[in-house]
């Protein structure tokens, strides 16, 4: 079934079959991704999350069907090498709403660790190569990455530096035709399995002297160890140490000491991706809670017949649909900005969207657990996905920028944008 018959389980464009943003290719894509997830991912999520990794055969199928290729946005269509895209979409037609559909539908499995394990590294480590790599770098890395032959991760966060990118201490000192890298990166998703890390490194003494470097991870001097977090076990959260690691100068993205823009530019899509995933995870919680509410009887009537329970679902729906509508508008503006320039200064908007989506997920998960009662606290049974989300949710409000940092960024950037464009 390509559309759920459970209230609030799908966004309005899908369950009402009407929207100015989506055309036939989007609907065809949605049908294919949903069938793929229902048959090849959801039935195995619990086992994969417990095991802490995605089996190689599942990863290979994911790549074969084109999901690895489209994980990195914007799509590097010139380097696909004949790779099929999901839904058989023409690469020249792939847009922000195709991207949104894939993110949304993959998250329907309800296990964030599995979603991230399947492609988070390429989703955030690949775009800097697509957007800032030179032709030699693109030809060297992108064909194999898009076909799933190599994997990337993103290395920004350090033991003592998170949202403050200017505070990173991992160094890259140039000696001849190589950089010597020393330092550490922490909470690096997919780092255990990645072949390369798109990393922010310090190449000078000034705070702004940050460079973006593609560091090979299967070389001498690199040590990777798994980090054990509350959730997302299948994502391969990693602590990476660099000890006198030699990296070719040809792996520098852009110019030396000018990598800050490379790193910051990557955050807009990352935060959109996190927001979309949060909203779908919230729908998963609402869907499972609703199915329980129509089946569970208390005091002689169905749980859903209690006004206080229906009120909870009403609150969930308001938050979900309003946040999703805002997200669609931002995707449209971002897409339209390629021609009109209307997307300038969107960083604050994507930051605020990510904050809203994270808070929506927190609220919906909590209310769903209240509806489920003890079942929502159990790792097995009909409440297991809600329980899993309750452990995964914290990374969605901290990862990609904490809501405190992002809220400040959102206001500052909007003030800056309005001053620049105001006619007063």
PDB file of N, CA and C in Angstrom, residues 171-175 177-183 214-223 241-249:
ATOM      1  N   UNK A 171      44.841  19.341  13.498  1.00  0.00           N
ATOM      2  CA  UNK A 171      45.721  20.133  12.639  1.00  0.00           C
ATOM      3  C   UNK A 171      46.134  19.365  11.387  1.00  0.00           C
ATOM      4  N   UNK A 172      46.406  20.126  10.335  1.00  0.00           N
ATOM      5  CA  UNK A 172      46.955  19.585   9.096  1.00  0.00           C
ATOM      6  C   UNK A 172      48.114  20.489   8.684  1.00  0.00           C
ATOM      7  N   UNK A 173      49.332  20.010   8.877  1.00  0.00           N
ATOM      8  CA  UNK A 173      50.530  20.797   8.571  1.00  0.00           C
ATOM      9  C   UNK A 173      51.115  20.334   7.242  1.00  0.00           C
ATOM     10  N   UNK A 174      51.274  21.285   6.333  1.00  0.00           N
ATOM     11  CA  UNK A 174      51.776  20.920   5.009  1.00  0.00           C
ATOM     12  C   UNK A 174      53.286  20.692   5.042  1.00  0.00           C
ATOM     13  N   UNK A 175      53.682  19.548   4.474  1.00  0.00           N
ATOM     14  CA  UNK A 175      55.090  19.226   4.302  1.00  0.00           C
ATOM     15  C   UNK A 175      55.277  18.641   2.904  1.00  0.00           C
ATOM     16  N   UNK A 177      54.374  17.612  -0.545  1.00  0.00           N
ATOM     17  CA  UNK A 177      53.138  17.304  -1.274  1.00  0.00           C
ATOM     18  C   UNK A 177      52.109  16.570  -0.419  1.00  0.00           C
ATOM     19  N   UNK A 178      52.288  16.625   0.917  1.00  0.00           N
ATOM     20  CA  UNK A 178      51.308  15.999   1.812  1.00  0.00           C
ATOM     21  C   UNK A 178      51.008  16.925   2.987  1.00  0.00           C
ATOM     22  N   UNK A 179      49.852  16.673   3.608  1.00  0.00           N
ATOM     23  CA  UNK A 179      49.517  17.279   4.897  1.00  0.00           C
ATOM     24  C   UNK A 179      49.723  16.217   5.970  1.00  0.00           C
ATOM     25  N   UNK A 180      50.269  16.614   7.105  1.00  0.00           N
ATOM     26  CA  UNK A 180      50.405  15.712   8.241  1.00  0.00           C
ATOM     27  C   UNK A 180      49.290  16.057   9.223  1.00  0.00           C
ATOM     28  N   UNK A 181      48.364  15.127   9.417  1.00  0.00           N
ATOM     29  CA  UNK A 181      47.164  15.375  10.223  1.00  0.00           C
ATOM     30  C   UNK A 181      47.301  14.739  11.598  1.00  0.00           C
ATOM     31  N   UNK A 182      46.994  15.540  12.630  1.00  0.00           N
ATOM     32  CA  UNK A 182      46.985  15.059  14.009  1.00  0.00           C
ATOM     33  C   UNK A 182      45.752  15.603  14.728  1.00  0.00           C
ATOM     34  N   UNK A 183      45.136  14.768  15.540  1.00  0.00           N
ATOM     35  CA  UNK A 183      43.962  15.208  16.285  1.00  0.00           C
ATOM     36  C   UNK A 183      42.930  14.103  16.395  1.00  0.00           C
ATOM     37  N   UNK A 214      39.954  15.849   2.475  1.00  0.00           N
ATOM     38  CA  UNK A 214      39.459  14.476   2.329  1.00  0.00           C
ATOM     39  C   UNK A 214      40.539  13.541   2.870  1.00  0.00           C
ATOM     40  N   UNK A 215      40.285  12.974   4.044  1.00  0.00           N
ATOM     41  CA  UNK A 215      41.289  12.146   4.720  1.00  0.00           C
ATOM     42  C   UNK A 215      40.970  10.668   4.516  1.00  0.00           C
ATOM     43  N   UNK A 216      41.893   9.894   3.944  1.00  0.00           N
ATOM     44  CA  UNK A 216      41.668   8.444   3.841  1.00  0.00           C
ATOM     45  C   UNK A 216      41.725   7.811   5.226  1.00  0.00           C
ATOM     46  N   UNK A 217      40.835   6.869   5.476  1.00  0.00           N
ATOM     47  CA  UNK A 217      40.751   6.263   6.805  1.00  0.00           C
ATOM     48  C   UNK A 217      41.373   4.875   6.887  1.00  0.00           C
ATOM     49  N   UNK A 218      41.728   4.292   5.741  1.00  0.00           N
ATOM     50  CA  UNK A 218      42.326   2.958   5.746  1.00  0.00           C
ATOM     51  C   UNK A 218      43.839   3.058   5.550  1.00  0.00           C
ATOM     52  N   UNK A 219      44.462   3.975   6.292  1.00  0.00           N
ATOM     53  CA  UNK A 219      45.903   4.186   6.165  1.00  0.00           C
ATOM     54  C   UNK A 219      46.540   4.190   7.551  1.00  0.00           C
ATOM     55  N   UNK A 220      47.870   4.153   7.568  1.00  0.00           N
ATOM     56  CA  UNK A 220      48.612   4.156   8.830  1.00  0.00           C
ATOM     57  C   UNK A 220      48.347   5.443   9.603  1.00  0.00           C
ATOM     58  N   UNK A 221      48.198   5.299  10.917  1.00  0.00           N
ATOM     59  CA  UNK A 221      48.005   6.454  11.776  1.00  0.00           C
ATOM     60  C   UNK A 221      46.564   6.757  12.117  1.00  0.00           C
ATOM     61  N   UNK A 222      45.613   6.072  11.477  1.00  0.00           N
ATOM     62  CA  UNK A 222      44.191   6.294  11.745  1.00  0.00           C
ATOM     63  C   UNK A 222      43.666   5.172  12.638  1.00  0.00           C
ATOM     64  N   UNK A 223      43.034   5.548  13.737  1.00  0.00           N
ATOM     65  CA  UNK A 223      42.419   4.579  14.645  1.00  0.00           C
ATOM     66  C   UNK A 223      40.947   4.923  14.819  1.00  0.00           C
ATOM     67  N   UNK A 241      40.908   8.854  15.658  1.00  0.00           N
ATOM     68  CA  UNK A 241      42.157   9.513  16.042  1.00  0.00           C
ATOM     69  C   UNK A 241      43.121   9.524  14.859  1.00  0.00           C
ATOM     70  N   UNK A 242      43.772  10.666  14.668  1.00  0.00           N
ATOM     71  CA  UNK A 242      44.762  10.832  13.605  1.00  0.00           C
ATOM     72  C   UNK A 242      46.133  11.066  14.240  1.00  0.00           C
ATOM     73  N   UNK A 243      47.078  10.197  13.933  1.00  0.00           N
ATOM     74  CA  UNK A 243      48.427  10.300  14.487  1.00  0.00           C
ATOM     75  C   UNK A 243      49.439  10.304  13.339  1.00  0.00           C
ATOM     76  N   UNK A 244      49.881  11.514  12.980  1.00  0.00           N
ATOM     77  CA  UNK A 244      50.857  11.676  11.894  1.00  0.00           C
ATOM     78  C   UNK A 244      50.361  11.040  10.588  1.00  0.00           C
ATOM     79  N   UNK A 245      49.113  11.301  10.272  1.00  0.00           N
ATOM     80  CA  UNK A 245      48.504  10.733   9.067  1.00  0.00           C
ATOM     81  C   UNK A 245      48.882  11.576   7.852  1.00  0.00           C
ATOM     82  N   UNK A 246      49.419  10.938   6.831  1.00  0.00           N
ATOM     83  CA  UNK A 246      49.806  11.637   5.609  1.00  0.00           C
ATOM     84  C   UNK A 246      48.634  11.668   4.629  1.00  0.00           C
ATOM     85  N   UNK A 247      48.274  12.881   4.208  1.00  0.00           N
ATOM     86  CA  UNK A 247      47.164  13.081   3.276  1.00  0.00           C
ATOM     87  C   UNK A 247      47.676  13.877   2.082  1.00  0.00           C
ATOM     88  N   UNK A 248      47.472  13.398   0.859  1.00  0.00           N
ATOM     89  CA  UNK A 248      47.945  14.137  -0.315  1.00  0.00           C
ATOM     90  C   UNK A 248      47.371  15.549  -0.372  1.00  0.00           C
ATOM     91  N   UNK A 249      48.197  16.497  -0.789  1.00  0.00           N
ATOM     92  CA  UNK A 249      47.736  17.874  -0.943  1.00  0.00           C
ATOM     93  C   UNK A 249      46.574  17.940  -1.925  1.00  0.00           C
TER      94      UNK A 249
END
